[in-house]
């Protein structure tokens, strides 16, 4: 539906009752399988071993940073991330043993518009394609959408990053388009794909993810019984 002002100009739908939202806090979010908590320098102890389990940098190709080459550099790297005043970095712990399996960032937070973005998603090899990865993102999106009442979550990635695009679409993000020549990363120009979940999308996306994440949907080895797509209408 198109709305018009007193001059006959077309406008978007009214944002009735809208007020500036609160800034996010460094919260700890607990799920069935993982715990999302503020990134700490001492998380380098776990992450270093997982990152070094692969002896090349293929998992870092589309990230802004390069893999630390030693434990000391890993501690320095996490210290640098923790000191960033413009971004919130979170770690993902395995709820079964408390070990840190990955990290990600929340940035581009706009309380006036109710917008936030996920970025720099960096899962260790053992966390990829597991319920921990899905639940961790569900928890943080739910924190913003349900607790803080934000209205838009963005996910931007290199348009050639097929695994990230597949993950975004699997969770329920909708592709909006391509920002051509948007970034230069490690000497290469990037076309950036933009995905989003809005407040109007979230109730359905949330219901699907909650259904998929039920303990009954996984066998004794943690393998899914039904896919996320099976829960979509």
Coordinates of C-alpha atoms in Angstrom, one line a residue, residues 116-119 121 134 137-138 140-141 145 152-156 164-176 193-198 201-202 205 209 228 232:
X116 CA 22.0 -4.1 12.8
X117 CA 24.3 -6.3 10.7
X118 CA 26.1 -9.6 11.1
X119 CA 29.6 -9.8 9.7
X121 CA 31.5 -14.8 10.7
X134 CA 22.6 -22.0 13.3
X137 CA 22.9 -16.7 14.9
X138 CA 19.3 -17.4 15.9
X140 CA 21.7 -13.0 18.5
X141 CA 19.0 -12.1 15.9
X145 CA 14.4 -8.5 17.1
X152 CA 16.1 -5.1 10.3
X153 CA 19.1 -7.5 10.3
X154 CA 21.6 -7.4 7.4
X155 CA 24.1 -9.9 6.2
X156 CA 26.6 -8.8 3.6
X164 CA 28.1 -17.8 3.2
X165 CA 25.3 -17.2 0.7
X166 CA 24.0 -20.7 1.1
X167 CA 24.1 -20.3 4.9
X168 CA 22.2 -17.0 4.8
X169 CA 19.5 -18.3 2.5
X170 CA 19.2 -21.5 4.6
X171 CA 18.5 -19.5 7.7
X172 CA 15.9 -17.4 6.0
X173 CA 17.6 -14.2 4.9
X174 CA 16.3 -12.7 1.6
X175 CA 18.7 -11.5 -1.0
X176 CA 18.2 -7.8 -1.9
X193 CA 25.7 -9.4 -1.9
X194 CA 23.1 -8.0 0.5
X195 CA 20.7 -10.1 2.5
X196 CA 18.2 -9.1 5.1
X197 CA 15.6 -10.3 7.6
X198 CA 13.0 -7.7 8.6
X201 CA 9.9 -11.7 8.2
X202 CA 11.1 -12.6 11.6
X205 CA 11.8 -17.3 10.3
X209 CA 14.3 -22.1 13.3
X228 CA 15.2 -26.4 7.9
X232 CA 8.8 -24.0 5.9

